[in-house]
CSV table of C-alpha atoms and ligand atoms in Angstrom, one decimal:
chain,number,residue,atom,x,y,z
A,799,UNK,CA,38.0,14.4,9.9
A,800,UNK,CA,40.8,11.8,10.4
A,801,UNK,CA,41.5,11.5,14.1
A,802,UNK,CA,44.8,10.0,13.1
A,803,UNK,CA,45.9,13.3,11.6
A,804,UNK,CA,45.6,15.4,14.6
A,805,UNK,CA,46.2,13.1,17.6
A,806,UNK,CA,47.2,15.3,20.4
A,807,UNK,CA,49.2,17.8,18.3
A,808,UNK,CA,48.4,21.4,18.8
A,809,UNK,CA,50.1,23.2,16.0
A,810,UNK,CA,51.7,26.6,17.0
A,811,UNK,CA,49.9,29.8,16.2
A,812,UNK,CA,51.8,31.7,13.5
A,813,UNK,CA,53.0,35.2,14.2
A,814,UNK,CA,51.1,38.1,12.8
A,815,UNK,CA,51.7,39.0,9.2
A,816,UNK,CA,51.5,42.7,8.2
A,817,UNK,CA,49.4,43.2,5.1
A,818,UNK,CA,52.1,45.4,3.7
A,819,UNK,CA,54.7,42.7,4.0
A,820,UNK,CA,52.4,40.1,2.4
A,821,UNK,CA,51.6,42.5,-0.5
A,822,UNK,CA,55.3,43.4,-1.1
A,823,UNK,CA,56.3,39.8,-1.1
A,824,UNK,CA,53.4,38.8,-3.5
A,825,UNK,CA,54.4,41.7,-5.9
A,826,UNK,CA,58.1,40.6,-5.8
A,827,UNK,CA,56.9,37.0,-6.6
A,828,UNK,CA,54.8,38.1,-9.5
A,829,UNK,CA,57.7,40.2,-10.9
A,830,UNK,CA,60.0,37.2,-10.6
A,831,UNK,CA,57.5,35.0,-12.4
A,832,UNK,CA,57.2,37.6,-15.2
A,833,UNK,CA,60.9,38.1,-15.6
A,834,UNK,CA,61.5,34.3,-15.6
A,835,UNK,CA,59.0,33.7,-18.4
A,836,UNK,CA,60.2,36.6,-20.5
A,837,UNK,CA,63.9,36.0,-19.9
A,838,UNK,CA,63.9,32.3,-20.6
A,839,UNK,CA,64.1,32.6,-24.3
A,840,UNK,CA,65.9,36.0,-24.4
A,841,UNK,CA,68.9,36.0,-22.1
A,842,UNK,CA,71.8,33.7,-21.2
A,843,UNK,CA,71.4,31.5,-18.1
A,844,UNK,CA,73.5,33.8,-16.0
A,845,UNK,CA,71.7,37.0,-17.0
A,846,UNK,CA,68.3,35.4,-16.5
A,847,UNK,CA,69.3,34.1,-13.2
A,848,UNK,CA,70.6,37.4,-12.0
A,849,UNK,CA,67.5,39.2,-13.0
A,850,UNK,CA,65.2,36.6,-11.5
A,851,UNK,CA,66.8,36.8,-8.1
A,852,UNK,CA,64.7,37.8,-5.2
A,853,UNK,CA,64.8,41.5,-4.4
A,854,UNK,CA,66.4,42.2,-1.0
A,855,UNK,CA,64.1,43.7,1.6
A,856,UNK,CA,66.7,46.4,2.5
A,857,UNK,CA,67.0,45.6,6.2
A,858,UNK,CA,70.5,44.1,6.4
A,859,UNK,CA,73.8,44.1,4.4
A,860,UNK,CA,73.2,42.8,0.9
A,861,UNK,CA,74.8,39.4,0.0
A,862,UNK,CA,74.9,39.2,-3.8
A,863,UNK,CA,74.5,35.8,-5.4
A,864,UNK,CA,73.7,34.0,-8.6
A,865,UNK,CA,70.6,31.8,-8.9
A,866,UNK,CA,71.7,28.2,-8.5
A,867,UNK,CA,71.2,25.8,-11.5
A,868,UNK,CA,71.8,22.6,-9.3
A,869,UNK,CA,68.9,20.1,-9.7
A,870,UNK,CA,66.3,20.8,-7.0
A,871,UNK,CA,67.9,24.0,-5.9
A,872,UNK,CA,64.9,26.2,-6.7
A,873,UNK,CA,61.4,25.0,-5.9
A,874,UNK,CA,58.4,26.5,-7.6
A,875,UNK,CA,56.5,27.2,-4.4
A,876,UNK,CA,56.0,30.9,-3.6
A,877,UNK,CA,58.5,32.0,-0.9
A,878,UNK,CA,57.2,32.6,2.6
A,879,UNK,CA,56.9,36.3,3.5
A,880,UNK,CA,60.1,37.8,4.9
A,881,UNK,CA,58.2,38.9,8.0
A,882,UNK,CA,57.3,35.2,8.7
A,883,UNK,CA,60.8,33.8,7.8
A,884,UNK,CA,62.3,36.2,10.3
A,885,UNK,CA,59.5,36.4,12.9
A,886,UNK,CA,58.5,32.8,13.4
A,887,UNK,CA,61.6,30.8,14.5
A,888,UNK,CA,63.0,28.0,16.5
A,889,UNK,CA,66.3,29.0,18.1
A,890,UNK,CA,66.1,27.7,21.7
A,891,UNK,CA,69.2,29.6,22.7
A,892,UNK,CA,67.0,32.6,22.7
A,893,UNK,CA,63.8,31.0,24.2
A,894,UNK,CA,61.3,28.4,23.2
A,895,UNK,CA,58.5,30.7,21.9
A,896,UNK,CA,58.3,31.3,18.2
A,897,UNK,CA,58.6,35.0,18.7
A,898,UNK,CA,61.5,34.9,21.1
A,899,UNK,CA,64.4,34.7,18.6
A,900,UNK,CA,63.2,37.8,16.7
A,901,UNK,CA,62.7,39.7,19.9
A,902,UNK,CA,65.8,38.6,21.7
A,903,UNK,CA,68.6,37.6,19.2
A,904,UNK,CA,69.8,41.2,19.0
A,905,UNK,CA,72.3,40.3,21.7
A,906,UNK,CA,74.1,37.9,19.3
A,907,UNK,CA,77.3,39.3,17.9
A,908,UNK,CA,77.9,37.7,14.4
A,909,UNK,CA,81.2,39.5,14.0
A,910,UNK,CA,84.0,38.7,14.5
A,911,UNK,CA,83.3,35.0,14.0
A,912,UNK,CA,85.5,32.0,13.5
A,913,UNK,CA,84.6,28.4,12.6
A,914,UNK,CA,87.0,25.6,13.7
A,915,UNK,CA,87.2,22.6,11.4
A,916,UNK,CA,89.0,19.6,13.0
A,917,UNK,CA,88.9,15.8,13.6
A,918,UNK,CA,89.4,13.4,10.8
A,919,UNK,CA,90.8,15.8,8.2
A,920,UNK,CA,94.2,16.2,6.7
A,921,UNK,CA,94.1,20.0,6.9
A,922,UNK,CA,92.4,21.0,10.1
A,923,UNK,CA,92.1,24.8,10.4
A,924,UNK,CA,90.3,27.8,11.8
A,925,UNK,CA,88.3,29.9,9.2
A,926,UNK,CA,87.6,33.5,9.8
A,927,UNK,CA,84.1,34.5,8.6
A,928,UNK,CA,85.5,36.7,5.8
A,929,UNK,CA,87.5,33.6,4.5
A,930,UNK,CA,84.3,31.6,4.5
A,931,UNK,CA,82.4,34.3,2.7
A,932,UNK,CA,85.1,34.2,-0.1
A,933,UNK,CA,85.5,30.5,-0.2
A,934,UNK,CA,83.1,29.7,-3.0
A,935,UNK,CA,80.6,31.6,-5.2
A,936,UNK,CA,77.4,32.6,-3.4
A,937,UNK,CA,74.2,31.0,-4.9
A,938,UNK,CA,70.6,31.7,-4.3
A,939,UNK,CA,68.6,28.6,-3.5
A,940,UNK,CA,64.9,28.5,-2.8
A,941,UNK,CA,64.2,25.5,-0.5
A,942,UNK,CA,61.3,24.1,1.4
A,943,UNK,CA,61.9,23.9,5.1
A,944,UNK,CA,59.8,21.4,7.0
A,945,UNK,CA,59.8,21.6,10.8
A,946,UNK,CA,59.2,18.3,12.7
A,947,UNK,CA,56.4,20.1,14.5
A,948,UNK,CA,54.2,20.1,11.3
A,949,UNK,CA,54.7,23.5,9.7
A,950,UNK,CA,56.7,24.5,6.7
A,951,UNK,CA,58.1,27.6,4.9
A,952,UNK,CA,59.8,28.3,1.6
A,953,UNK,CA,63.0,30.3,2.0
A,954,UNK,CA,65.4,31.9,-0.5
A,955,UNK,CA,68.8,31.1,1.0
A,956,UNK,CA,72.2,32.5,0.0
A,957,UNK,CA,75.2,30.2,0.4
A,958,UNK,CA,77.2,27.4,-1.2
A,959,UNK,CA,77.3,23.6,-0.8
A,960,UNK,CA,78.9,22.4,2.4
A,961,UNK,CA,80.9,20.2,0.1
A,962,UNK,CA,83.0,23.2,-1.0
A,963,UNK,CA,84.3,23.6,2.5
A,964,UNK,CA,84.7,19.8,3.0
A,965,UNK,CA,86.9,19.4,-0.1
A,966,UNK,CA,89.3,22.1,1.2
A,967,UNK,CA,90.0,20.4,4.5
A,968,UNK,CA,90.5,16.9,2.9
A,969,UNK,CA,88.7,14.4,5.1
A,970,UNK,CA,90.8,11.3,5.9
A,971,UNK,CA,89.7,7.8,5.0
A,972,UNK,CA,88.4,7.4,8.5
A,973,UNK,CA,85.9,10.3,8.2
A,974,UNK,CA,82.4,8.9,8.1
A,975,UNK,CA,80.4,11.7,9.9
A,976,UNK,CA,80.4,15.4,10.2
A,977,UNK,CA,79.2,17.1,13.4
A,978,UNK,CA,78.1,20.8,13.5
A,979,UNK,CA,78.5,22.5,16.9
A,980,UNK,CA,76.7,25.9,17.4
A,981,UNK,CA,77.5,28.8,19.7
A,982,UNK,CA,76.7,28.5,23.4
A,983,UNK,CA,77.6,31.8,25.0
A,984,UNK,CA,75.4,32.7,28.0
A,985,UNK,CA,76.4,36.3,27.6
A,986,UNK,CA,74.8,36.5,24.2
A,987,UNK,CA,72.1,33.8,24.5
A,988,UNK,CA,69.5,34.2,27.3
A,989,UNK,CA,67.9,30.9,26.5
A,990,UNK,CA,70.9,28.9,27.7
A,991,UNK,CA,69.6,29.4,31.3
A,992,UNK,CA,66.9,27.0,30.5
A,993,UNK,CA,67.7,23.2,30.5
A,994,UNK,CA,65.4,22.3,27.6
A,995,UNK,CA,68.5,20.9,25.7
A,996,UNK,CA,72.1,20.1,26.5
A,997,UNK,CA,74.1,23.0,25.2
A,998,UNK,CA,75.8,23.5,22.9
A,999,UNK,CA,73.3,22.5,20.2
A,1000,UNK,CA,74.9,19.8,18.1
A,1001,UNK,CA,73.8,18.2,14.9
A,1002,UNK,CA,75.4,15.8,12.5
A,1003,UNK,CA,75.2,14.2,9.1
A,1004,UNK,CA,76.8,11.2,7.4
A,1005,UNK,CA,79.7,12.4,5.3
A,1006,UNK,CA,78.0,11.5,2.0
A,1007,UNK,CA,74.9,13.5,3.1
A,1008,UNK,CA,77.0,16.5,3.9
A,1009,UNK,CA,78.7,16.2,0.5
A,1010,UNK,CA,75.4,16.2,-1.3
A,1011,UNK,CA,75.1,19.2,-3.6
A,1012,UNK,CA,71.8,20.3,-2.0
A,1013,UNK,CA,73.3,20.4,1.6
A,1014,UNK,CA,74.0,24.1,2.0
A,1015,UNK,CA,76.2,26.3,4.1
A,1016,UNK,CA,74.1,29.4,4.3
A,1017,UNK,CA,75.2,33.0,5.0
A,1018,UNK,CA,72.1,34.9,4.0
A,1019,UNK,CA,68.4,34.9,3.0
A,1020,UNK,CA,66.3,37.1,0.8
A,1021,UNK,CA,69.5,38.5,-0.8
A,1022,UNK,CA,70.9,39.8,2.5
A,1023,UNK,CA,73.1,38.4,5.3
A,1024,UNK,CA,71.3,36.2,7.8
A,1025,UNK,CA,69.3,37.9,10.4
A,1026,UNK,CA,70.5,36.8,13.9
A,1027,UNK,CA,67.3,34.9,14.6
A,1028,UNK,CA,67.9,32.7,11.5
A,1029,UNK,CA,71.4,31.6,12.6
A,1030,UNK,CA,73.8,34.5,11.8
A,1031,UNK,CA,76.5,34.5,10.5
A,1032,UNK,CA,76.6,30.9,9.2
A,1033,UNK,CA,74.3,27.9,9.4
A,1034,UNK,CA,73.6,24.7,7.6
A,1035,UNK,CA,70.4,24.0,5.5
A,1036,UNK,CA,69.7,20.4,4.7
A,1037,UNK,CA,66.3,20.6,2.9
A,1038,UNK,CA,65.3,17.0,2.8
A,1039,UNK,CA,65.6,16.6,6.6
A,1040,UNK,CA,63.4,18.1,9.4
A,1041,UNK,CA,64.5,21.7,10.3
A,1042,UNK,CA,66.3,20.8,13.5
A,1043,UNK,CA,69.0,19.0,11.6
A,1044,UNK,CA,70.2,22.4,10.3
A,1045,UNK,CA,72.2,24.0,13.1
A,1046,UNK,CA,72.3,27.8,13.5
A,1047,UNK,CA,75.3,30.0,14.3
A,1048,UNK,CA,77.9,27.3,13.7
A,1049,UNK,CA,81.3,27.6,15.5
A,1050,UNK,CA,82.8,24.2,14.9
A,1051,UNK,CA,82.7,21.4,12.3
A,1052,UNK,CA,84.2,18.1,13.4
A,1053,UNK,CA,84.8,15.0,11.3
A,1054,UNK,CA,84.7,11.6,12.9
A,1055,UNK,CA,84.6,7.9,12.3
A,1056,UNK,CA,81.9,7.2,14.9
A,1057,UNK,CA,78.3,8.6,14.7
A,1058,UNK,CA,78.4,11.7,16.9
A,1059,UNK,CA,75.7,12.6,19.4
A,1060,UNK,CA,73.0,15.1,18.3
A,1061,UNK,CA,71.0,17.3,20.6
A,1062,UNK,CA,67.4,16.3,19.8
A,1063,UNK,CA,68.3,12.6,19.7
A,1064,UNK,CA,69.9,12.9,23.1
A,1065,UNK,CA,66.9,14.8,24.5
A,1066,UNK,CA,64.3,12.3,23.2
A,1067,UNK,CA,65.8,9.3,21.3
A,1068,UNK,CA,62.4,7.7,20.8
A,1069,UNK,CA,61.1,10.8,19.0
A,1070,UNK,CA,64.1,12.1,17.0
A,1071,UNK,CA,66.3,9.7,15.2
A,1072,UNK,CA,69.8,10.4,13.8
A,1073,UNK,CA,68.6,10.5,10.2
A,1074,UNK,CA,65.4,12.6,10.6
A,1075,UNK,CA,64.6,12.6,6.9
A,1076,UNK,CA,61.3,14.1,6.1
A,1077,UNK,CA,59.0,11.1,5.7
A,1078,UNK,CA,55.2,11.3,5.6
A,1079,UNK,CA,55.0,7.5,6.2
A,1080,UNK,CA,56.9,7.6,9.5
A,1081,UNK,CA,54.9,9.4,12.2
A,1082,UNK,CA,56.3,11.1,15.2
A,1083,UNK,CA,55.2,9.1,18.2
A,1084,UNK,CA,52.9,11.9,19.3
A,1085,UNK,CA,51.5,13.1,15.9
A,1086,UNK,CA,51.2,12.3,12.2
A,1087,UNK,CA,53.8,13.6,9.7
A,1088,UNK,CA,51.5,13.0,6.7
A,1089,UNK,CA,50.6,16.7,6.3
A,1090,UNK,CA,51.9,20.1,7.0
A,1091,UNK,CA,50.7,23.7,7.4
A,1092,UNK,CA,52.5,26.2,5.2
A,1093,UNK,CA,53.2,29.3,7.3
A,1094,UNK,CA,51.3,32.3,5.8
A,1095,UNK,CA,48.7,30.1,4.3
A,1096,UNK,CA,46.8,29.1,7.4
A,1097,UNK,CA,43.7,31.2,7.0
A,1098,UNK,CA,40.3,29.7,7.9
A,1099,UNK,CA,39.9,27.9,4.6
A,1100,UNK,CA,43.5,26.9,3.9
A,1101,UNK,CA,44.0,23.2,3.8
A,1102,UNK,CA,46.9,21.3,5.1
A,1103,UNK,CA,49.4,20.3,2.4
A,1104,UNK,CA,50.5,16.7,2.0
A,1105,UNK,CA,54.1,16.3,3.2
A,1106,UNK,CA,56.3,14.9,0.5
A,1107,UNK,CA,58.9,12.1,0.8
A,1108,UNK,CA,62.2,13.6,1.6
A,1109,UNK,CA,60.4,17.0,1.6
A,1110,UNK,CA,60.1,16.7,-2.2
A,1111,UNK,CA,63.8,16.2,-2.8
A,1112,UNK,CA,63.5,12.4,-3.4
A,1113,UNK,CA,64.7,12.6,-7.0
A,1114,UNK,CA,68.0,14.1,-5.8
A,1115,UNK,CA,68.6,12.3,-2.5
A,1116,UNK,CA,66.7,9.0,-2.3
A,1117,UNK,CA,69.8,7.2,-3.6
A,1118,UNK,CA,71.6,8.1,-0.5
A,1119,UNK,CA,69.3,5.7,1.4
A,1120,UNK,CA,69.1,2.8,-1.0
A,1121,UNK,CA,68.6,-0.4,1.0
A,1122,UNK,CA,68.2,1.4,4.3
A,1123,UNK,CA,65.1,0.6,6.4
A,1124,UNK,CA,63.7,4.1,6.9
A,1125,UNK,CA,61.4,3.0,9.7
A,1126,UNK,CA,64.3,1.7,11.8
A,1127,UNK,CA,66.7,4.5,10.8
A,1128,UNK,CA,64.2,7.3,11.2
B,1831,MTE,N1,71.4,26.4,17.3
B,1831,MTE,C1,70.2,26.0,16.9
B,1831,MTE,N2,69.9,25.7,15.7
B,1831,MTE,C2,68.6,25.4,15.3
B,1831,MTE,C3,67.6,25.4,16.3
B,1831,MTE,C4,67.9,25.7,17.6
B,1831,MTE,O1,67.0,25.8,18.5
B,1831,MTE,N3,69.2,26.1,17.9
B,1831,MTE,N4,66.3,25.0,15.9
B,1831,MTE,C5,66.1,24.2,14.7
B,1831,MTE,C6,64.8,24.0,14.2
B,1831,MTE,S1,63.8,23.0,15.2
B,1831,MTE,C7,64.3,24.6,13.0
B,1831,MTE,S2,62.8,24.2,12.4
B,1831,MTE,C8,65.2,25.5,12.2
B,1831,MTE,C9,64.4,26.8,12.0
B,1831,MTE,O2,65.2,27.6,11.1
B,1831,MTE,P1,64.6,29.1,10.8
B,1831,MTE,O3,64.1,29.8,12.0
B,1831,MTE,O4,65.7,29.8,10.1
B,1831,MTE,O5,63.4,28.9,9.9
B,1831,MTE,O6,66.4,25.8,12.9
B,1831,MTE,C10,67.0,24.7,13.5
B,1831,MTE,N5,68.4,25.1,14.0
B,1832,MO,MO1,62.0,22.4,13.8
């Protein structure tokens, strides 16, 4: 037992998993594996990808997509059960308990929805949700999500690279950063009454990070539109960073020359840096980041998994940080 591993960190108790949901998800996964193996030699890329896509659970509107072929876009890990992906969430606008978002996000109205894009861009504009949905082809991407708290999931997202949107608004030569501002409407979000964070929740990336092909603008998961608790109707997913860098329910995207403020960094600058790249060698001041618990695998005998550098996406993203001191710029 390494004292170092667990100093003071009490990991959250995962929500209950229904045996039926676990069974259904396991069956879907086995079917996918079988189809993938058989299809590899038989069908074209497109046909194989379409057939291997994750079956929708039938709870929300379907959001059709094609399996992404971008390097790193589909991890081999088994996806986390739908019940956990949608039942164990951080979305403080609906409360700080992991079960709060699923229980309380029914008050969020994801339509009509607009996203304002402004700041250092040649073509600032306001996008209606339907315009965003049509902007680029929807892809299915199966990413690891590593929360800074020490747990992780594997989630089949539906969306397209943020770069698709960025190209269309033409950032000026001054644009060095992109800030994502999320909804803060007390009428829809009971958690705003609490002062845990300064609302609205804001996050930001360097422009080159946001342009990386793995940085996703997500509209769905498990083949359907996003459940409210996962950030409907549109959120970012930046898989090599801790989960909090991916803002949910985005209403504004602002380009700037100076590094913009970000919510968790404002709340606790010594604990949450601007970069927040997943890094097993840089501990949180109050706990180790060397290992993680995969949600759904935390039975009595399940062991913690080692956390991977850049959450396993080092081959794709390490070059973004060449020459950067990752301890100083944590
Ligand atoms: N607006 C907003 N976005 C947010 C959060 C939040 O509290 N508010 N929590 C973040 C954190 S800490 C994590 S781990 C992920 C969780 O995403 P998921 O619930 O879809 O898995 O959302 C991130 N985005
Ligand atoms: Mo998180």
